[in-house]
Coordinates of C-alpha atoms in Angstrom, one line a residue:
M101 CA 76.2 131.0 111.3
L102 CA 79.2 130.1 109.2
T103 CA 82.8 130.4 110.5
E104 CA 85.9 130.2 108.4
R105 CA 89.5 131.3 109.0
V106 CA 91.8 132.4 106.2
P107 CA 95.1 134.1 105.9
V108 CA 95.1 137.9 105.8
G109 CA 96.4 138.0 102.1
V110 CA 93.2 136.1 101.0
M111 CA 90.9 138.6 102.8
S112 CA 92.6 141.7 101.4
S113 CA 89.6 142.7 99.4
V114 CA 87.5 142.6 102.6
V115 CA 89.8 143.6 105.4
A116 CA 91.6 146.9 105.7
P117 CA 95.6 146.5 105.3
E118 CA 97.4 145.7 108.4
K119 CA 100.5 147.3 109.7
P120 CA 103.6 145.3 108.9
A121 CA 104.1 142.6 111.5
S122 CA 107.0 143.0 113.9
N123 CA 110.1 140.8 113.7
T124 CA 108.9 138.7 116.5
M125 CA 105.4 137.8 115.3
G126 CA 104.2 135.1 113.1
P127 CA 101.6 135.7 110.2
K128 CA 98.2 136.9 111.5
E129 CA 94.9 135.3 110.7
V130 CA 91.4 136.7 110.5
E131 CA 88.3 135.1 111.5
L132 CA 85.4 135.7 109.1
I133 CA 82.0 135.3 110.5
L134 CA 78.9 135.5 108.1
V135 CA 75.5 136.0 109.7
K136 CA 72.4 135.5 107.6
E137 CA 69.5 137.4 109.0
Q138 CA 65.8 136.8 108.3
N139 CA 65.5 139.5 105.7
G140 CA 68.1 137.7 103.6
V141 CA 70.8 140.4 104.1
Q142 CA 74.3 139.1 105.0
F143 CA 76.6 141.0 107.2
T144 CA 80.3 140.4 107.6
S145 CA 82.3 140.9 110.6
T146 CA 86.0 140.0 111.3
T147 CA 87.9 139.1 114.3
L148 CA 91.8 138.9 114.8
V149 CA 92.8 135.5 116.0
A150 CA 95.7 135.6 118.4
P151 CA 98.9 134.1 117.0
T152 CA 100.1 130.7 118.4
Q153 CA 103.0 130.4 120.8
T154 CA 105.5 130.2 118.0
Q155 CA 108.1 132.7 116.7
T156 CA 109.5 133.4 113.3
H157 CA 113.2 134.6 112.8
P158 CA 113.6 137.8 110.9
S159 CA 115.2 135.9 108.2
G160 CA 111.9 134.3 107.4
E161 CA 112.8 130.8 108.8
E162 CA 110.1 128.4 109.9
E163 CA 108.2 129.1 113.1
R164 CA 109.6 127.8 116.4
E165 CA 107.9 127.0 119.6
T166 CA 108.6 129.4 122.5
W167 CA 108.5 129.3 126.2
G168 CA 104.9 129.8 127.6
K169 CA 106.2 132.5 130.1
K170 CA 109.4 134.2 130.5
I171 CA 109.8 132.8 134.1
D172 CA 109.6 129.2 132.7
F173 CA 112.9 130.0 130.8
L174 CA 114.6 131.6 133.9
L175 CA 113.6 128.7 136.2
S176 CA 114.7 126.2 133.6
V177 CA 118.2 127.9 133.4
I178 CA 118.5 128.3 137.1
G179 CA 117.4 124.8 137.6
F180 CA 120.0 123.4 135.3
A181 CA 122.9 125.6 136.6
V182 CA 121.9 125.0 140.4
D183 CA 122.6 121.3 140.8
L184 CA 124.1 118.8 143.2
A185 CA 127.5 120.3 142.9
N186 CA 126.3 123.6 144.4
V187 CA 125.7 121.6 147.6
W188 CA 128.4 119.2 147.7
R189 CA 131.3 120.9 146.0
F190 CA 131.5 124.6 146.4
P191 CA 131.1 124.9 150.3
Y192 CA 133.9 122.3 150.7
L193 CA 136.2 124.1 148.2
C194 CA 135.5 127.4 150.0
Y195 CA 136.3 125.9 153.5
K196 CA 139.4 124.0 152.1
N197 CA 140.9 127.0 150.2
G198 CA 141.0 129.8 152.7
G199 CA 137.3 130.4 153.5
G200 CA 136.2 133.8 152.6
A201 CA 139.4 134.4 150.7
F202 CA 138.4 131.7 148.2
L203 CA 135.7 134.1 147.0
V204 CA 138.5 136.4 145.6
P205 CA 139.5 134.0 142.8
Y206 CA 136.0 132.7 142.4
L207 CA 134.4 136.1 141.8
F208 CA 137.4 137.2 139.7
F209 CA 137.0 134.2 137.3
M210 CA 133.2 134.6 137.5
V211 CA 133.6 138.2 136.1
I212 CA 136.2 137.6 133.4
A213 CA 135.0 134.3 132.2
G214 CA 131.9 132.9 133.8
M215 CA 129.4 135.6 133.0
P216 CA 130.8 136.5 129.5
L217 CA 130.6 132.8 128.4
F218 CA 127.2 132.4 130.0
Y219 CA 126.0 135.6 128.2
M220 CA 127.6 134.4 124.9
E221 CA 125.7 131.0 124.9
L222 CA 122.3 132.6 125.7
A223 CA 122.8 135.1 122.9
L224 CA 124.0 132.5 120.4
G225 CA 121.0 130.3 120.9
Q226 CA 118.3 132.9 121.0
Y227 CA 119.5 134.7 117.8
N228 CA 120.0 131.5 115.6
R229 CA 117.0 129.7 117.2
E230 CA 118.8 126.3 116.9
G231 CA 120.3 123.8 119.1
A232 CA 124.0 123.2 119.8
A233 CA 124.9 121.9 116.4
G234 CA 122.5 124.1 114.3
V235 CA 123.8 127.4 115.5
W236 CA 127.1 126.9 113.7
K237 CA 125.5 127.8 110.4
I238 CA 127.3 131.0 111.4
C239 CA 130.7 129.3 110.9
P240 CA 130.1 125.7 109.4
I241 CA 133.6 124.4 110.0
F242 CA 133.0 124.5 113.6
K243 CA 129.9 122.5 113.6
G244 CA 131.8 119.6 115.1
V245 CA 131.9 121.5 118.4
G246 CA 128.0 121.3 118.5
F247 CA 128.2 117.5 118.2
T248 CA 131.0 117.5 120.9
V249 CA 128.7 119.3 123.5
I250 CA 125.7 117.0 122.6
L251 CA 128.0 113.9 123.1
I252 CA 129.1 115.2 126.4
S253 CA 125.6 115.9 127.6
L254 CA 124.7 112.4 126.6
Y255 CA 127.6 110.9 128.5
V256 CA 126.9 112.8 131.6
G257 CA 123.2 111.4 131.4
F258 CA 124.7 108.0 131.6
Y259 CA 125.8 108.5 135.3
Y260 CA 124.1 111.6 136.4
N261 CA 120.6 109.9 136.6
V262 CA 122.2 107.2 138.9
I263 CA 122.8 109.9 141.5
I264 CA 119.1 110.8 141.3
S265 CA 118.2 107.1 141.7
W266 CA 120.4 106.9 144.9
A267 CA 118.5 110.0 146.3
L268 CA 115.3 108.3 145.5
F269 CA 116.4 105.0 147.2
Y270 CA 117.2 107.1 150.3
L271 CA 114.0 108.9 150.1
F272 CA 112.1 105.5 150.1
S273 CA 114.2 104.2 152.9
S274 CA 113.4 107.4 155.0
F275 CA 109.8 106.4 155.5
T276 CA 110.5 104.5 158.7
S277 CA 110.2 105.0 162.4
E278 CA 114.0 104.5 162.7
L279 CA 116.4 105.4 159.8
P280 CA 118.3 102.3 158.6
W281 CA 121.8 103.9 158.7
V282 CA 121.6 104.5 162.5
H283 CA 123.0 101.2 163.9
C284 CA 125.4 98.4 163.0
N285 CA 122.9 95.5 163.8
N286 CA 121.8 95.2 160.1
T287 CA 122.3 92.2 157.7
W288 CA 124.6 94.3 155.5
N289 CA 127.0 95.6 158.3
S290 CA 130.5 94.1 158.5
P291 CA 132.2 93.2 161.8
N292 CA 134.2 96.5 161.4
C293 CA 131.1 98.4 161.8
S294 CA 131.0 100.7 165.0
D295 CA 129.7 104.1 166.1
W296 CA 131.8 107.1 165.6
A297 CA 132.2 107.9 169.2
D298 CA 133.9 104.6 169.8
N299 CA 136.6 105.1 167.2
S300 CA 139.9 106.8 167.9
S301 CA 141.0 106.6 164.3
V302 CA 139.3 108.8 161.6
T303 CA 140.4 106.3 159.0
D304 CA 138.5 103.5 160.8
F305 CA 135.5 105.7 161.1
Y306 CA 135.3 106.3 157.4
K307 CA 135.5 102.7 156.7
A308 CA 133.1 101.6 159.5
T309 CA 130.4 104.1 160.3
P310 CA 126.7 102.8 160.0
A311 CA 126.0 105.5 157.6
H312 CA 129.1 104.7 155.4
E313 CA 128.3 101.0 155.5
Y314 CA 124.7 101.6 154.5
F315 CA 125.7 103.6 151.4
E316 CA 128.4 101.2 150.2
R317 CA 127.0 97.8 151.4
A318 CA 123.3 98.3 151.5
V319 CA 122.7 100.7 148.6
L320 CA 125.8 99.9 146.3
H321 CA 126.6 96.4 147.4
I322 CA 130.2 97.1 146.4
Q323 CA 131.4 94.4 148.8
D324 CA 130.1 91.9 146.3
S325 CA 132.5 93.1 143.5
H326 CA 136.3 92.9 143.2
G327 CA 136.6 95.8 140.7
I328 CA 135.4 97.1 137.4
D329 CA 136.0 93.8 135.8
D330 CA 133.6 92.1 138.2
L331 CA 130.3 94.1 137.9
G332 CA 127.7 91.5 138.4
R333 CA 124.1 91.9 137.5
P334 CA 122.0 95.2 138.1
R335 CA 120.4 95.4 141.6
W336 CA 116.7 95.4 141.3
Q337 CA 116.1 98.1 143.9
L338 CA 118.4 100.7 142.2
T339 CA 117.3 99.5 138.8
S340 CA 113.6 100.3 139.9
C341 CA 114.6 103.7 141.2
L342 CA 116.5 104.4 137.9
A343 CA 113.4 103.4 135.9
V344 CA 111.3 105.9 138.0
V345 CA 113.8 108.7 137.3
I346 CA 113.8 107.9 133.5
V347 CA 109.9 107.9 133.5
L348 CA 109.9 111.3 135.3
L349 CA 112.3 112.6 132.8
Y350 CA 110.4 111.4 129.7
F351 CA 107.1 113.0 130.8
S352 CA 108.9 116.2 131.6
L353 CA 110.5 116.4 128.1
W354 CA 108.3 114.5 125.7
K355 CA 106.3 117.7 124.7
G356 CA 109.3 120.0 124.7
V357 CA 109.1 123.3 126.6
K358 CA 105.4 123.0 127.0
T359 CA 105.9 120.3 129.7
S360 CA 109.4 121.1 131.0
G361 CA 108.6 124.7 131.5
K362 CA 105.9 123.7 133.9
V363 CA 107.8 121.0 135.8
V364 CA 110.6 123.4 136.8
W365 CA 108.1 125.5 138.9
I366 CA 108.4 122.6 141.3
T367 CA 111.9 121.3 140.7
A368 CA 113.7 124.6 140.5
T369 CA 112.0 126.3 143.5
M370 CA 111.8 123.4 146.0
P371 CA 115.5 123.3 146.7
Y372 CA 115.4 126.8 147.9
V373 CA 112.5 126.1 150.2
V374 CA 114.2 123.1 151.6
L375 CA 117.7 124.8 152.0
T376 CA 116.0 127.6 154.0
V377 CA 114.1 125.1 156.2
L378 CA 117.5 123.1 156.8
L379 CA 119.3 126.4 157.6
L380 CA 116.8 127.4 160.2
R381 CA 117.1 124.0 161.8
G382 CA 120.9 123.8 161.3
V383 CA 121.8 127.1 163.1
T384 CA 120.0 126.1 166.2
L385 CA 122.1 123.0 166.6
P386 CA 125.0 123.0 169.1
G387 CA 128.3 123.7 167.3
A388 CA 126.7 125.2 164.2
I389 CA 128.1 128.5 164.7
D390 CA 131.6 127.1 164.9
G391 CA 131.0 125.4 161.6
I392 CA 129.8 128.5 159.9
K393 CA 132.8 130.4 161.3
A394 CA 135.1 127.8 159.8
Y395 CA 133.4 128.2 156.5
L396 CA 133.9 132.0 156.5
S397 CA 137.1 132.2 158.0
V398 CA 139.5 134.3 155.9
D399 CA 143.1 133.1 155.2
F400 CA 144.4 135.4 152.5
L401 CA 147.9 133.5 152.5
R402 CA 146.1 130.7 150.6
L403 CA 145.8 133.1 147.7
C404 CA 149.5 132.5 147.1
D405 CA 148.8 128.9 146.3
A406 CA 148.3 128.4 142.6
K407 CA 146.1 125.3 143.3
V408 CA 143.5 127.6 144.9
W409 CA 143.2 129.6 141.8
I410 CA 143.0 126.6 139.6
E411 CA 140.1 125.1 141.8
A412 CA 138.3 128.4 141.7
A413 CA 138.5 128.4 137.9
T414 CA 137.4 124.9 137.6
Q415 CA 134.4 125.5 139.8
I416 CA 133.3 128.5 137.6
C417 CA 133.5 126.4 134.4
F418 CA 131.4 123.5 135.8
S419 CA 129.0 125.4 138.1
L420 CA 127.5 127.6 135.5
G421 CA 126.9 124.7 133.1
V422 CA 128.5 126.4 130.1
G423 CA 129.6 124.1 127.3
F424 CA 126.9 121.4 127.7
G425 CA 124.8 122.9 125.0
V426 CA 121.8 123.3 127.5
L427 CA 122.0 127.2 127.6
I428 CA 121.9 127.3 123.8
A429 CA 119.0 124.8 123.7
F430 CA 116.9 126.7 126.3
S431 CA 117.6 130.2 124.9
S432 CA 116.7 128.9 121.3
Y433 CA 113.0 128.8 122.4
N434 CA 113.1 132.4 123.6
K435 CA 111.3 135.2 121.8
F436 CA 113.6 136.9 119.5
G437 CA 113.5 140.3 121.2
N438 CA 114.1 138.8 124.6
N439 CA 116.7 140.7 126.8
C440 CA 119.3 137.8 127.1
Y441 CA 121.9 140.2 128.6
R442 CA 119.7 140.8 131.7
D443 CA 118.9 137.1 131.8
A444 CA 122.6 136.2 131.8
I445 CA 123.3 138.6 134.8
I446 CA 120.4 137.4 136.8
T447 CA 120.8 133.7 136.4
S448 CA 124.6 133.5 136.8
S449 CA 124.3 135.6 139.8
I450 CA 121.6 133.4 141.4
N451 CA 123.7 130.4 140.7
S452 CA 126.7 131.7 142.6
L453 CA 124.6 133.1 145.4
T454 CA 123.0 129.7 145.8
S455 CA 126.4 128.0 146.1
F456 CA 127.4 130.5 148.8
F457 CA 124.1 130.1 150.6
S458 CA 124.2 126.3 150.6
G459 CA 127.6 126.6 152.4
F460 CA 125.8 127.9 155.5
V461 CA 123.5 124.9 155.5
V462 CA 126.2 122.3 155.0
F463 CA 128.5 123.8 157.6
S464 CA 125.9 124.3 160.2
F465 CA 125.4 120.6 160.2
L466 CA 129.1 119.8 159.9
G467 CA 129.7 122.0 162.9
Y468 CA 127.0 120.1 164.7
M469 CA 128.6 116.7 163.8
S470 CA 132.1 118.0 164.9
Y471 CA 130.7 119.1 168.3
K472 CA 128.7 116.0 168.8
H473 CA 131.5 113.5 168.3
N474 CA 134.1 115.8 169.7
V475 CA 136.4 115.7 166.6
A476 CA 138.0 118.4 164.5
L477 CA 135.9 119.9 161.8
D478 CA 138.4 118.9 159.1
K479 CA 137.8 115.3 160.1
V480 CA 134.2 115.7 159.2
A481 CA 134.2 118.0 156.1
R482 CA 133.9 116.2 152.8
D483 CA 132.8 116.8 149.3
G484 CA 131.1 114.7 146.7
A485 CA 128.8 111.8 147.3
G486 CA 130.4 111.1 150.8
L487 CA 129.0 114.5 152.0
V488 CA 125.3 114.0 150.8
F489 CA 124.9 110.2 151.1
V490 CA 127.1 109.5 154.3
I491 CA 127.9 112.6 156.5
Y492 CA 124.7 114.4 156.0
P493 CA 122.4 111.4 156.5
E494 CA 124.5 110.7 159.7
A495 CA 123.9 114.2 161.0
I496 CA 120.1 114.0 160.2
A497 CA 119.8 110.6 162.0
T498 CA 120.8 112.3 165.4
L499 CA 118.1 114.9 165.1
P500 CA 114.5 114.5 166.8
G501 CA 112.1 113.5 164.1
S502 CA 115.0 112.4 161.9
S503 CA 112.8 110.6 159.5
V504 CA 111.0 113.8 158.6
W505 CA 114.2 115.7 158.1
A506 CA 115.6 112.8 156.0
V507 CA 112.5 112.9 153.6
I508 CA 112.9 116.8 153.3
F509 CA 116.6 116.5 152.6
F510 CA 116.3 113.8 149.9
I511 CA 113.4 115.5 148.3
M512 CA 115.7 118.4 147.8
L513 CA 118.5 116.2 146.3
L514 CA 115.9 114.8 144.0
T515 CA 114.6 118.1 142.6
L516 CA 118.2 119.4 142.3
G517 CA 119.0 116.4 140.2
I518 CA 115.9 116.2 138.1
D519 CA 116.0 119.7 136.6
S520 CA 119.8 119.4 135.7
A521 CA 119.2 116.0 134.2
M522 CA 116.3 117.6 132.1
G523 CA 118.6 120.3 130.9
G524 CA 121.2 117.7 129.7
M525 CA 118.6 115.7 128.0
E526 CA 117.0 118.7 126.3
S527 CA 120.4 119.7 124.9
V528 CA 120.7 116.3 123.2
I529 CA 117.1 116.2 121.9
T530 CA 117.0 119.8 120.8
G531 CA 120.5 119.6 119.3
L532 CA 119.8 116.5 117.3
I533 CA 116.1 117.4 116.3
D534 CA 117.3 120.8 114.9
E535 CA 120.0 119.1 113.0
F536 CA 117.9 116.3 111.6
K537 CA 114.6 118.1 110.7
F538 CA 112.6 114.8 110.0
L539 CA 112.7 114.2 113.7
H540 CA 110.6 117.3 114.4
K541 CA 107.4 115.3 113.7
H542 CA 108.4 112.5 116.0
R543 CA 109.8 114.3 119.0
E544 CA 107.8 112.0 121.5
L545 CA 109.3 108.8 119.9
F546 CA 112.8 110.4 119.7
T547 CA 112.7 111.5 123.3
L548 CA 111.6 107.9 124.2
F549 CA 114.5 106.4 122.3
I550 CA 117.0 108.8 124.1
V551 CA 115.8 108.2 127.6
V552 CA 115.5 104.4 127.0
A553 CA 119.1 104.3 125.5
T554 CA 120.3 106.2 128.5
F555 CA 118.6 104.0 130.9
L556 CA 120.1 100.8 129.3
I557 CA 123.7 102.3 129.6
S558 CA 123.0 103.4 133.1
L559 CA 122.4 99.9 134.1
F560 CA 126.1 99.3 134.3
C561 CA 126.2 101.8 137.1
V562 CA 123.6 100.0 139.3
T563 CA 125.5 96.7 139.4
N564 CA 127.5 95.5 142.3
G565 CA 130.5 97.1 140.8
G566 CA 128.5 100.0 139.4
M567 CA 130.3 102.6 141.5
Y568 CA 133.6 101.9 139.6
V569 CA 131.8 102.5 136.3
F570 CA 130.2 105.7 137.9
T571 CA 133.7 106.9 139.0
L572 CA 135.2 106.3 135.5
L573 CA 132.4 108.1 133.7
D574 CA 132.5 111.0 136.3
H575 CA 136.2 111.4 135.8
F576 CA 136.4 111.2 131.9
A577 CA 133.0 112.1 130.5
A578 CA 133.0 115.9 131.1
G579 CA 136.4 116.9 132.4
T580 CA 139.0 118.1 129.9
S581 CA 136.6 117.5 127.1
I582 CA 134.1 120.1 128.3
L583 CA 136.9 122.9 128.7
F584 CA 138.0 122.0 125.2
G585 CA 134.6 122.3 123.8
V586 CA 134.0 125.8 125.3
L587 CA 137.4 126.9 124.1
I588 CA 136.7 126.0 120.5
E589 CA 133.3 127.6 120.8
A590 CA 134.6 130.8 122.0
I591 CA 137.4 130.9 119.3
G592 CA 134.8 130.1 116.6
I593 CA 132.4 132.9 117.7
A594 CA 134.9 135.6 118.7
W595 CA 137.5 135.1 116.0
F596 CA 136.0 133.5 113.0
Y597 CA 132.5 134.8 113.2
G598 CA 133.7 137.9 114.7
V599 CA 132.9 139.8 117.8
D600 CA 131.7 142.8 115.9
R601 CA 129.3 140.6 113.9
F602 CA 128.2 138.9 117.1
S603 CA 127.6 142.2 118.7
D604 CA 125.5 143.3 115.8
D605 CA 123.4 140.2 116.2
I606 CA 122.8 141.1 119.9
E607 CA 122.0 144.7 119.1
E608 CA 119.4 143.4 116.6
M609 CA 117.7 141.4 119.3
I610 CA 117.7 143.6 122.4
G611 CA 118.5 147.1 120.8
Q612 CA 121.7 147.5 122.8
R613 CA 125.2 146.7 121.6
P614 CA 127.4 144.8 124.2
G615 CA 129.9 147.2 125.9
K616 CA 133.5 147.0 125.1
Y617 CA 134.3 145.0 128.4
W618 CA 132.2 142.0 127.0
R619 CA 133.7 142.3 123.6
L620 CA 137.3 142.1 125.1
C621 CA 136.4 139.2 127.3
W622 CA 135.0 137.3 124.3
K623 CA 137.9 138.1 122.0
F624 CA 140.9 137.8 124.3
V625 CA 140.3 137.2 128.1
S626 CA 137.9 134.1 127.9
P627 CA 139.8 132.2 125.2
C628 CA 143.0 132.7 127.1
F629 CA 141.4 131.6 130.3
L630 CA 140.1 128.5 128.6
L631 CA 143.4 127.7 126.8
F632 CA 145.1 127.9 130.3
M633 CA 142.5 125.6 131.9
V634 CA 142.7 123.0 129.2
V635 CA 146.6 123.0 129.5
V636 CA 146.4 122.7 133.3
S637 CA 143.7 119.9 132.9
F638 CA 146.1 117.8 131.0
A639 CA 149.1 118.7 133.1
T640 CA 147.5 117.9 136.4
F641 CA 145.6 114.8 135.3
N642 CA 145.6 112.0 137.9
P643 CA 144.1 108.5 137.2
P644 CA 140.8 108.0 138.8
N645 CA 140.4 105.8 142.0
Y646 CA 137.8 104.8 144.4
G647 CA 139.1 104.8 148.0
P648 CA 142.0 102.3 147.9
Y649 CA 140.9 100.9 144.6
M650 CA 143.0 101.9 141.6
F651 CA 141.7 101.3 138.1
P652 CA 143.6 98.8 135.7
P653 CA 145.3 100.5 132.7
W654 CA 142.6 99.2 130.3
A655 CA 139.9 101.1 132.2
N656 CA 141.9 104.3 132.0
M657 CA 142.3 103.7 128.3
V658 CA 138.4 103.2 127.9
G659 CA 138.0 106.5 129.9
W660 CA 140.3 108.4 127.6
C661 CA 138.7 106.9 124.5
L662 CA 135.3 108.2 126.0
A663 CA 136.9 111.7 126.4
M664 CA 138.6 111.8 123.1
S665 CA 135.4 110.5 121.2
S666 CA 133.7 113.8 122.0
M667 CA 136.7 116.0 121.4
A668 CA 137.5 114.4 118.1
M669 CA 134.2 115.6 116.6
V670 CA 135.8 119.0 116.1
P671 CA 138.6 118.0 113.8
L672 CA 136.6 115.2 112.2
Y673 CA 133.7 117.4 111.1
A674 CA 136.2 120.1 109.9
I675 CA 137.9 117.6 107.7
Y676 CA 134.6 116.3 106.4
K677 CA 133.3 119.8 105.7
L678 CA 136.5 120.7 103.7
C679 CA 136.4 117.5 101.7
T680 CA 132.7 117.8 100.8
L681 CA 132.7 121.4 99.6
P682 CA 133.1 122.1 95.9
G683 CA 136.1 124.1 94.3
K684 CA 139.8 124.5 95.1
F685 CA 141.0 124.4 98.8
C686 CA 140.9 128.2 99.2
D687 CA 137.3 128.2 98.0
R688 CA 136.4 125.4 100.2
L689 CA 137.9 127.1 103.2
A690 CA 136.2 130.4 102.4
Y691 CA 132.8 128.6 102.3
A692 CA 133.6 126.7 105.6
I693 CA 134.4 129.7 107.5
T694 CA 131.7 132.1 106.2
P695 CA 128.1 132.1 107.5
E696 CA 125.8 130.1 105.3
T697 CA 123.7 133.3 104.6
E698 CA 126.7 134.9 103.1
H699 CA 127.9 132.3 100.6
H700 CA 126.7 134.4 97.8
L701 CA 129.4 136.9 98.8
V702 CA 132.1 134.3 98.6
D703 CA 131.0 133.7 95.1
N704 CA 131.9 137.3 94.4
G705 CA 135.3 137.0 96.1
E706 CA 134.2 138.8 99.2
V707 CA 135.4 137.0 102.4
R708 CA 135.4 138.9 105.6
Q709 CA 137.7 136.4 107.3
F710 CA 140.4 137.0 104.6
T711 CA 140.9 140.6 105.6
L712 CA 143.0 142.0 108.3
H713 CA 140.3 144.3 109.6
H714 CA 138.1 141.3 110.6
W715 CA 140.9 139.8 112.9
L716 CA 141.7 143.2 114.6
V717 CA 138.3 144.7 115.2
V718 CA 136.7 144.4 118.5

């Protein structure tokens, strides 16, 4: 029996004509099977071969890999957006800013800015089927913002992976009969170490509890450094944990969405299982109900404080993961006809609900700590690394079977961090591979290069003074710069490319045009919101510090250079584009702001952006 595969076009004399393929299907193949029987007569049979898991854009561009299943994409987006900040940031902000009243500005900004921007990025990536830089073929002059978000994701990877390595270090340390942060009789403890109950001063407590000293002196070894100018060598224990994290990331990403789409089945679902288990345990502890009541207490007078609204707006910007290029990268692997509108509503809502749900878990344990040590809840409640690496381990250590609970908790932190780190890395890899096409054939090697480079830079954060480097990166890498990047992105899409044109693209994909509410948000509300946030971010800037340590002026200058290096990509690329295009300045500008597929119209003098209708239509 002879088997041969040939394209349909070659078989046209044998096979009946097929119906035109839909926009979302690649070219079909036919399997030709020739069977020679004993009497010498040949019979021909044909079988359609299922197309591969790649998709072709309607414009006829080359095929692109797609997610194996729709749920792989949803889990990847949820896993990226739901990260450590949902556990250590939102519950504390809610408690500090009026409890349940904080949900008013939070939900308000979610509706007018969070969801519209989330929807915008998913639609942008899905229609153009490119990474964060490549999508700007719709308006080439703004391509610099694509490199801005790629750089930001890269910078965040330098220190975010370190948090995961801390969690891994704690996980390994939890496999003992007695947790090492329970007592003060260890080699790393200082003479000031004492149990919480023996301290009358809260300040003394924060400097001297066993859990606090374990984090700073046993894990970080910060006592061996005098500041950021005295880093020392990388600690081998943290370096080993960081290496394990990097290996996990590489083998989750090296084959693209084929592998990462499977990994998120564990990393994106595990936190919900663990949070539920911790909540069931937490609510049974004495004092837990008081903690939850404090979390949900409503103080509407706090809504008169402008700082509450600013913190709610900031939390929205960072909790949804808009502006890192990750949503664009993930959605670029969707099928062209995927309902990105429904995806945006589902995933952004799940993210916010997860933040709210985690508050019950956190404050049930904080209420327990307040009861156990007979101190006010506001003396216990903290955010950031202090909550998940000091206060929470302290609470877990007092429970029966504490080692088991510690293992469960740090597995949750590990999975929360891994899928968010995967998203950031995928943004960098997809963005650069789509921009530099020759890298497509070498994805495995390029992924290895990116993760190894990230590992080498991250080594600065696992030295004795690594916490100072970590704090500097955390303060400058993705603060004002991420808000600036999303602002330029929104202006480029809504004003230069045009809300009407963008809406046409969405209608072409899902068969439904965005409502006027979404178009108004994209055109006016979201850009104004982002502009306000950028101005507030600059106006309220405070130099970073770690406890009593203040960074020297040169360190702040390095931080600002880091932040400006990503933001500078927008004007630098715009200047480069205008200088390299042919013709007079007006001609170069016309080409730079017109989609690449419409450059033939510019040759005829038809430039949509030069008409008043383009700027007024919604």
